Amino acid sequence: MNIEIKKADYQDIGAITHLNKEASKYLEDPSWFCMDEPDFITRHIDREGFILKASDNQTLAGFLIVRFPNQSEDNLGGYLNLTKEQMIHAAHMKTVVISKDYQGKKLQLKLMEAAEEILKETPYQYFFATVHPDNQYSLNNFIRLNYSIITTVKKYGGLDRHILYKHQL
């Protein structure tokens, strides 16, 4: 296995969309995952955030969508009562998908670490994510990276989600 992590580009949209669709088929509980639409993926290649991909030679092993919500209504900074100025510095670790063939190799953790490394060079310093309370694998990865649960709410059409937060200076 020779995993390389780098930013995705428009040529990767098809593979990312395919892996995104496959993800819900092999989860222990499908309510743990909310699939992103292809247009959402496309917007996050370089406009509303970025996407990191983990590749093993030419095979997409996983990806992470990092979203810059700015002052949009879905900015999770509202759960911490961030000011408008602070909200524009919020980044969401929005979607992480690891191919079934590559699970158990710490790729989710590596993708998130790589994203945080990229974000160190930007004004984004308030990191948020949502995780289903029963998805211990994802939750433990965020906790390993010093994220804290700030609340648990219904999101995505009534699904339980922990809201996680980390402040990077």
JSON list of C-alpha atoms in Angstrom, two decimals:
[
{"chain": "A", "resi": 1, "resn": "MET", "atom": "CA", "xyz": [0.00, 0.00, 0.00]},
{"chain": "A", "resi": 2, "resn": "ASN", "atom": "CA", "xyz": [1.40, 3.35, -1.10]},
{"chain": "A", "resi": 3, "resn": "ILE", "atom": "CA", "xyz": [-1.04, 6.04, 0.07]},
{"chain": "A", "resi": 4, "resn": "GLU", "atom": "CA", "xyz": [-0.63, 9.60, -1.14]},
{"chain": "A", "resi": 5, "resn": "ILE", "atom": "CA", "xyz": [-2.77, 12.43, 0.23]},
{"chain": "A", "resi": 6, "resn": "LYS", "atom": "CA", "xyz": [-3.26, 15.54, -1.86]},
{"chain": "A", "resi": 7, "resn": "LYS", "atom": "CA", "xyz": [-5.94, 18.00, -2.94]},
{"chain": "A", "resi": 8, "resn": "ALA", "atom": "CA", "xyz": [-8.51, 16.66, -5.37]},
{"chain": "A", "resi": 9, "resn": "ASP", "atom": "CA", "xyz": [-9.23, 18.41, -8.64]},
{"chain": "A", "resi": 10, "resn": "TYR", "atom": "CA", "xyz": [-12.07, 18.39, -11.15]},
{"chain": "A", "resi": 11, "resn": "GLN", "atom": "CA", "xyz": [-10.81, 15.15, -12.73]},
{"chain": "A", "resi": 12, "resn": "ASP", "atom": "CA", "xyz": [-11.49, 13.39, -9.41]},
{"chain": "A", "resi": 13, "resn": "ILE", "atom": "CA", "xyz": [-15.19, 14.31, -9.18]},
{"chain": "A", "resi": 14, "resn": "GLY", "atom": "CA", "xyz": [-16.43, 11.08, -10.81]},
{"chain": "A", "resi": 15, "resn": "ALA", "atom": "CA", "xyz": [-14.43, 8.80, -8.49]},
{"chain": "A", "resi": 16, "resn": "ILE", "atom": "CA", "xyz": [-15.36, 10.85, -5.41]},
{"chain": "A", "resi": 17, "resn": "THR", "atom": "CA", "xyz": [-19.05, 10.81, -6.35]},
{"chain": "A", "resi": 18, "resn": "HIS", "atom": "CA", "xyz": [-18.92, 7.04, -6.92]},
{"chain": "A", "resi": 19, "resn": "LEU", "atom": "CA", "xyz": [-17.22, 6.35, -3.57]},
{"chain": "A", "resi": 20, "resn": "ASN", "atom": "CA", "xyz": [-19.67, 8.72, -1.86]},
{"chain": "A", "resi": 21, "resn": "LYS", "atom": "CA", "xyz": [-22.61, 6.66, -3.22]},
{"chain": "A", "resi": 22, "resn": "GLU", "atom": "CA", "xyz": [-20.99, 3.37, -2.21]},
{"chain": "A", "resi": 23, "resn": "ALA", "atom": "CA", "xyz": [-20.33, 4.48, 1.37]},
{"chain": "A", "resi": 24, "resn": "SER", "atom": "CA", "xyz": [-23.85, 4.03, 2.70]},
{"chain": "A", "resi": 25, "resn": "LYS", "atom": "CA", "xyz": [-23.97, 0.45, 1.41]},
{"chain": "A", "resi": 26, "resn": "TYR", "atom": "CA", "xyz": [-21.33, -0.86, 3.79]},
{"chain": "A", "resi": 27, "resn": "LEU", "atom": "CA", "xyz": [-21.92, 1.15, 6.95]},
{"chain": "A", "resi": 28, "resn": "GLU", "atom": "CA", "xyz": [-23.05, -0.63, 10.07]},
{"chain": "A", "resi": 29, "resn": "ASP", "atom": "CA", "xyz": [-25.97, 1.84, 10.18]},
{"chain": "A", "resi": 30, "resn": "PRO", "atom": "CA", "xyz": [-26.87, 3.95, 7.08]},
{"chain": "A", "resi": 31, "resn": "SER", "atom": "CA", "xyz": [-28.09, 6.82, 9.33]},
{"chain": "A", "resi": 32, "resn": "TRP", "atom": "CA", "xyz": [-24.43, 7.47, 10.20]},
{"chain": "A", "resi": 33, "resn": "PHE", "atom": "CA", "xyz": [-23.85, 8.95, 6.75]},
{"chain": "A", "resi": 34, "resn": "CYS", "atom": "CA", "xyz": [-25.55, 11.69, 4.73]},
{"chain": "A", "resi": 35, "resn": "MET", "atom": "CA", "xyz": [-24.50, 11.47, 1.10]},
{"chain": "A", "resi": 36, "resn": "ASP", "atom": "CA", "xyz": [-23.43, 14.67, -0.62]},
{"chain": "A", "resi": 37, "resn": "GLU", "atom": "CA", "xyz": [-24.86, 15.52, -4.03]},
{"chain": "A", "resi": 38, "resn": "PRO", "atom": "CA", "xyz": [-22.48, 15.75, -7.03]},
{"chain": "A", "resi": 39, "resn": "ASP", "atom": "CA", "xyz": [-22.94, 19.53, -7.33]},
{"chain": "A", "resi": 40, "resn": "PHE", "atom": "CA", "xyz": [-21.96, 19.92, -3.67]},
{"chain": "A", "resi": 41, "resn": "ILE", "atom": "CA", "xyz": [-18.80, 17.91, -4.31]},
{"chain": "A", "resi": 42, "resn": "THR", "atom": "CA", "xyz": [-17.99, 20.00, -7.38]},
{"chain": "A", "resi": 43, "resn": "ARG", "atom": "CA", "xyz": [-18.40, 23.29, -5.48]},
{"chain": "A", "resi": 44, "resn": "HIS", "atom": "CA", "xyz": [-15.93, 22.10, -2.85]},
{"chain": "A", "resi": 45, "resn": "ILE", "atom": "CA", "xyz": [-13.09, 21.25, -5.21]},
{"chain": "A", "resi": 46, "resn": "ASP", "atom": "CA", "xyz": [-11.85, 24.83, -5.02]},
{"chain": "A", "resi": 47, "resn": "ARG", "atom": "CA", "xyz": [-14.65, 27.34, -4.36]},
{"chain": "A", "resi": 48, "resn": "GLU", "atom": "CA", "xyz": [-16.39, 26.65, -1.04]},
{"chain": "A", "resi": 49, "resn": "GLY", "atom": "CA", "xyz": [-13.54, 24.73, 0.55]},
{"chain": "A", "resi": 50, "resn": "PHE", "atom": "CA", "xyz": [-11.35, 21.90, -0.68]},
{"chain": "A", "resi": 51, "resn": "ILE", "atom": "CA", "xyz": [-11.30, 18.13, -0.96]},
{"chain": "A", "resi": 52, "resn": "LEU", "atom": "CA", "xyz": [-8.40, 15.95, 0.03]},
{"chain": "A", "resi": 53, "resn": "LYS", "atom": "CA", "xyz": [-8.07, 12.55, -1.55]},
{"chain": "A", "resi": 54, "resn": "ALA", "atom": "CA", "xyz": [-6.13, 9.54, -0.37]},
{"chain": "A", "resi": 55, "resn": "SER", "atom": "CA", "xyz": [-4.95, 7.47, -3.32]},
{"chain": "A", "resi": 56, "resn": "ASP", "atom": "CA", "xyz": [-3.19, 4.13, -3.54]},
{"chain": "A", "resi": 57, "resn": "ASN", "atom": "CA", "xyz": [-1.50, 4.41, -6.93]},
{"chain": "A", "resi": 58, "resn": "GLN", "atom": "CA", "xyz": [-4.50, 5.27, -9.15]},
{"chain": "A", "resi": 59, "resn": "THR", "atom": "CA", "xyz": [-7.16, 3.93, -6.75]},
{"chain": "A", "resi": 60, "resn": "LEU", "atom": "CA", "xyz": [-9.20, 6.35, -4.65]},
{"chain": "A", "resi": 61, "resn": "ALA", "atom": "CA", "xyz": [-8.95, 5.03, -1.10]},
{"chain": "A", "resi": 62, "resn": "GLY", "atom": "CA", "xyz": [-10.85, 7.86, 0.57]},
{"chain": "A", "resi": 63, "resn": "PHE", "atom": "CA", "xyz": [-11.60, 11.57, 0.66]},
{"chain": "A", "resi": 64, "resn": "LEU", "atom": "CA", "xyz": [-12.39, 14.42, 3.02]},
{"chain": "A", "resi": 65, "resn": "ILE", "atom": "CA", "xyz": [-14.49, 17.45, 2.11]},
{"chain": "A", "resi": 66, "resn": "VAL", "atom": "CA", "xyz": [-13.53, 20.59, 4.01]},
{"chain": "A", "resi": 67, "resn": "ARG", "atom": "CA", "xyz": [-16.25, 23.24, 3.80]},
{"chain": "A", "resi": 68, "resn": "PHE", "atom": "CA", "xyz": [-15.90, 26.98, 4.37]},
{"chain": "A", "resi": 69, "resn": "PRO", "atom": "CA", "xyz": [-19.48, 27.93, 5.32]},
{"chain": "A", "resi": 70, "resn": "ASN", "atom": "CA", "xyz": [-18.69, 31.62, 5.79]},
{"chain": "A", "resi": 71, "resn": "GLN", "atom": "CA", "xyz": [-21.83, 33.23, 7.24]},
{"chain": "A", "resi": 72, "resn": "SER", "atom": "CA", "xyz": [-24.26, 30.73, 5.76]},
{"chain": "A", "resi": 73, "resn": "GLU", "atom": "CA", "xyz": [-27.12, 29.41, 7.83]},
{"chain": "A", "resi": 74, "resn": "ASP", "atom": "CA", "xyz": [-25.48, 25.98, 8.21]},
{"chain": "A", "resi": 75, "resn": "ASN", "atom": "CA", "xyz": [-22.33, 27.36, 9.86]},
{"chain": "A", "resi": 76, "resn": "LEU", "atom": "CA", "xyz": [-21.86, 25.22, 12.95]},
{"chain": "A", "resi": 77, "resn": "GLY", "atom": "CA", "xyz": [-20.20, 28.17, 14.69]},
{"chain": "A", "resi": 78, "resn": "GLY", "atom": "CA", "xyz": [-23.71, 29.20, 15.68]},
{"chain": "A", "resi": 79, "resn": "TYR", "atom": "CA", "xyz": [-23.67, 26.43, 18.29]},
{"chain": "A", "resi": 80, "resn": "LEU", "atom": "CA", "xyz": [-20.84, 28.30, 20.04]},
{"chain": "A", "resi": 81, "resn": "ASN", "atom": "CA", "xyz": [-22.36, 31.74, 19.47]},
{"chain": "A", "resi": 82, "resn": "LEU", "atom": "CA", "xyz": [-19.39, 32.82, 17.38]},
{"chain": "A", "resi": 83, "resn": "THR", "atom": "CA", "xyz": [-19.52, 36.41, 16.21]},
{"chain": "A", "resi": 84, "resn": "LYS", "atom": "CA", "xyz": [-20.00, 37.20, 12.51]},
{"chain": "A", "resi": 85, "resn": "GLU", "atom": "CA", "xyz": [-16.28, 37.97, 12.29]},
{"chain": "A", "resi": 86, "resn": "GLN", "atom": "CA", "xyz": [-15.40, 34.63, 13.89]},
{"chain": "A", "resi": 87, "resn": "MET", "atom": "CA", "xyz": [-17.87, 32.72, 11.70]},
{"chain": "A", "resi": 88, "resn": "ILE", "atom": "CA", "xyz": [-15.94, 33.60, 8.55]},
{"chain": "A", "resi": 89, "resn": "HIS", "atom": "CA", "xyz": [-12.97, 31.75, 10.07]},
{"chain": "A", "resi": 90, "resn": "ALA", "atom": "CA", "xyz": [-14.90, 28.50, 10.60]},
{"chain": "A", "resi": 91, "resn": "ALA", "atom": "CA", "xyz": [-14.12, 25.34, 8.64]},
{"chain": "A", "resi": 92, "resn": "HIS", "atom": "CA", "xyz": [-16.22, 22.19, 8.63]},
{"chain": "A", "resi": 93, "resn": "MET", "atom": "CA", "xyz": [-14.71, 18.73, 8.34]},
{"chain": "A", "resi": 94, "resn": "LYS", "atom": "CA", "xyz": [-17.81, 17.95, 6.36]},
{"chain": "A", "resi": 95, "resn": "THR", "atom": "CA", "xyz": [-17.60, 14.48, 4.84]},
{"chain": "A", "resi": 96, "resn": "VAL", "atom": "CA", "xyz": [-15.05, 11.71, 5.25]},
{"chain": "A", "resi": 97, "resn": "VAL", "atom": "CA", "xyz": [-15.41, 8.53, 3.24]},
{"chain": "A", "resi": 98, "resn": "ILE", "atom": "CA", "xyz": [-12.96, 5.63, 3.24]},
{"chain": "A", "resi": 99, "resn": "SER", "atom": "CA", "xyz": [-13.32, 2.81, 0.73]},
{"chain": "A", "resi": 100, "resn": "LYS", "atom": "CA", "xyz": [-14.27, -0.50, 2.32]},
{"chain": "A", "resi": 101, "resn": "ASP", "atom": "CA", "xyz": [-10.99, -1.98, 1.02]},
{"chain": "A", "resi": 102, "resn": "TYR", "atom": "CA", "xyz": [-8.96, 0.64, 2.93]},
{"chain": "A", "resi": 103, "resn": "GLN", "atom": "CA", "xyz": [-10.80, 0.81, 6.25]},
{"chain": "A", "resi": 104, "resn": "GLY", "atom": "CA", "xyz": [-8.79, 0.11, 9.37]},
{"chain": "A", "resi": 105, "resn": "LYS", "atom": "CA", "xyz": [-5.65, 1.82, 8.01]},
{"chain": "A", "resi": 106, "resn": "LYS", "atom": "CA", "xyz": [-6.16, 5.15, 9.84]},
{"chain": "A", "resi": 107, "resn": "LEU", "atom": "CA", "xyz": [-6.91, 7.02, 6.60]},
{"chain": "A", "resi": 108, "resn": "GLN", "atom": "CA", "xyz": [-9.67, 9.12, 8.14]},
{"chain": "A", "resi": 109, "resn": "LEU", "atom": "CA", "xyz": [-7.27, 10.32, 10.81]},
{"chain": "A", "resi": 110, "resn": "LYS", "atom": "CA", "xyz": [-4.52, 10.97, 8.23]},
{"chain": "A", "resi": 111, "resn": "LEU", "atom": "CA", "xyz": [-6.90, 12.95, 5.98]},
{"chain": "A", "resi": 112, "resn": "MET", "atom": "CA", "xyz": [-8.04, 15.11, 8.90]},
{"chain": "A", "resi": 113, "resn": "GLU", "atom": "CA", "xyz": [-4.46, 15.71, 10.04]},
{"chain": "A", "resi": 114, "resn": "ALA", "atom": "CA", "xyz": [-3.50, 16.72, 6.50]},
{"chain": "A", "resi": 115, "resn": "ALA", "atom": "CA", "xyz": [-6.49, 19.11, 6.30]},
{"chain": "A", "resi": 116, "resn": "GLU", "atom": "CA", "xyz": [-5.56, 20.73, 9.59]},
{"chain": "A", "resi": 117, "resn": "GLU", "atom": "CA", "xyz": [-1.99, 21.15, 8.36]},
{"chain": "A", "resi": 118, "resn": "ILE", "atom": "CA", "xyz": [-3.25, 22.96, 5.25]},
{"chain": "A", "resi": 119, "resn": "LEU", "atom": "CA", "xyz": [-5.58, 25.12, 7.37]},
{"chain": "A", "resi": 120, "resn": "LYS", "atom": "CA", "xyz": [-2.65, 26.29, 9.53]},
{"chain": "A", "resi": 121, "resn": "GLU", "atom": "CA", "xyz": [-1.63, 28.51, 6.61]},
{"chain": "A", "resi": 122, "resn": "THR", "atom": "CA", "xyz": [-5.09, 30.11, 6.35]},
{"chain": "A", "resi": 123, "resn": "PRO", "atom": "CA", "xyz": [-7.30, 32.37, 8.50]},
{"chain": "A", "resi": 124, "resn": "TYR", "atom": "CA", "xyz": [-9.53, 29.36, 9.36]},
{"chain": "A", "resi": 125, "resn": "GLN", "atom": "CA", "xyz": [-9.13, 28.51, 13.01]},
{"chain": "A", "resi": 126, "resn": "TYR", "atom": "CA", "xyz": [-12.52, 27.25, 14.26]},
{"chain": "A", "resi": 127, "resn": "PHE", "atom": "CA", "xyz": [-12.99, 23.63, 13.18]},
{"chain": "A", "resi": 128, "resn": "PHE", "atom": "CA", "xyz": [-16.34, 21.85, 13.35]},
{"chain": "A", "resi": 129, "resn": "ALA", "atom": "CA", "xyz": [-17.79, 18.50, 12.41]},
{"chain": "A", "resi": 130, "resn": "THR", "atom": "CA", "xyz": [-20.90, 16.41, 12.92]},
{"chain": "A", "resi": 131, "resn": "VAL", "atom": "CA", "xyz": [-20.81, 12.73, 13.88]},
{"chain": "A", "resi": 132, "resn": "HIS", "atom": "CA", "xyz": [-23.58, 10.26, 14.65]},
{"chain": "A", "resi": 133, "resn": "PRO", "atom": "CA", "xyz": [-23.31, 9.39, 18.37]},
{"chain": "A", "resi": 134, "resn": "ASP", "atom": "CA", "xyz": [-23.01, 5.66, 17.62]},
{"chain": "A", "resi": 135, "resn": "ASN", "atom": "CA", "xyz": [-20.27, 6.07, 15.00]},
{"chain": "A", "resi": 136, "resn": "GLN", "atom": "CA", "xyz": [-17.46, 5.38, 17.45]},
{"chain": "A", "resi": 137, "resn": "TYR", "atom": "CA", "xyz": [-14.79, 5.05, 14.77]},
{"chain": "A", "resi": 138, "resn": "SER", "atom": "CA", "xyz": [-15.29, 8.60, 13.46]},
{"chain": "A", "resi": 139, "resn": "LEU", "atom": "CA", "xyz": [-15.95, 10.02, 16.91]},
{"chain": "A", "resi": 140, "resn": "ASN", "atom": "CA", "xyz": [-12.73, 8.51, 18.30]},
{"chain": "A", "resi": 141, "resn": "ASN", "atom": "CA", "xyz": [-10.72, 9.95, 15.40]},
{"chain": "A", "resi": 142, "resn": "PHE", "atom": "CA", "xyz": [-12.01, 13.44, 16.16]},
{"chain": "A", "resi": 143, "resn": "ILE", "atom": "CA", "xyz": [-11.35, 13.02, 19.88]},
{"chain": "A", "resi": 144, "resn": "ARG", "atom": "CA", "xyz": [-7.77, 11.86, 19.10]},
{"chain": "A", "resi": 145, "resn": "LEU", "atom": "CA", "xyz": [-7.35, 15.19, 17.31]},
{"chain": "A", "resi": 146, "resn": "ASN", "atom": "CA", "xyz": [-8.63, 17.10, 20.37]},
{"chain": "A", "resi": 147, "resn": "TYR", "atom": "CA", "xyz": [-12.13, 17.90, 19.14]},
{"chain": "A", "resi": 148, "resn": "SER", "atom": "CA", "xyz": [-14.77, 18.24, 21.86]},
{"chain": "A", "resi": 149, "resn": "ILE", "atom": "CA", "xyz": [-18.47, 17.46, 21.74]},
{"chain": "A", "resi": 150, "resn": "ILE", "atom": "CA", "xyz": [-20.29, 20.75, 22.31]},
{"chain": "A", "resi": 151, "resn": "THR", "atom": "CA", "xyz": [-23.86, 19.50, 21.89]},
{"chain": "A", "resi": 152, "resn": "THR", "atom": "CA", "xyz": [-26.00, 16.79, 20.34]},
{"chain": "A", "resi": 153, "resn": "VAL", "atom": "CA", "xyz": [-28.81, 17.85, 18.01]},
{"chain": "A", "resi": 154, "resn": "LYS", "atom": "CA", "xyz": [-31.10, 16.62, 15.25]},
{"chain": "A", "resi": 155, "resn": "LYS", "atom": "CA", "xyz": [-29.71, 17.44, 11.80]},
{"chain": "A", "resi": 156, "resn": "TYR", "atom": "CA", "xyz": [-30.06, 16.23, 8.21]},
{"chain": "A", "resi": 157, "resn": "GLY", "atom": "CA", "xyz": [-33.77, 15.55, 8.40]},
{"chain": "A", "resi": 158, "resn": "GLY", "atom": "CA", "xyz": [-33.96, 14.50, 12.05]},
{"chain": "A", "resi": 159, "resn": "LEU", "atom": "CA", "xyz": [-30.81, 12.39, 12.52]},
{"chain": "A", "resi": 160, "resn": "ASP", "atom": "CA", "xyz": [-28.88, 12.59, 15.79]},
{"chain": "A", "resi": 161, "resn": "ARG", "atom": "CA", "xyz": [-25.50, 14.25, 15.48]},
{"chain": "A", "resi": 162, "resn": "HIS", "atom": "CA", "xyz": [-22.80, 15.33, 17.91]},
{"chain": "A", "resi": 163, "resn": "ILE", "atom": "CA", "xyz": [-21.46, 18.77, 17.03]},
{"chain": "A", "resi": 164, "resn": "LEU", "atom": "CA", "xyz": [-17.70, 18.68, 17.48]},
{"chain": "A", "resi": 165, "resn": "TYR", "atom": "CA", "xyz": [-15.37, 21.64, 17.81]},
{"chain": "A", "resi": 166, "resn": "LYS", "atom": "CA", "xyz": [-11.66, 22.40, 17.90]},
{"chain": "A", "resi": 167, "resn": "HIS", "atom": "CA", "xyz": [-9.93, 25.77, 18.02]},
{"chain": "A", "resi": 168, "resn": "GLN", "atom": "CA", "xyz": [-6.60, 25.90, 16.23]},
{"chain": "A", "resi": 169, "resn": "LEU", "atom": "CA", "xyz": [-4.42, 28.89, 17.02]}
]
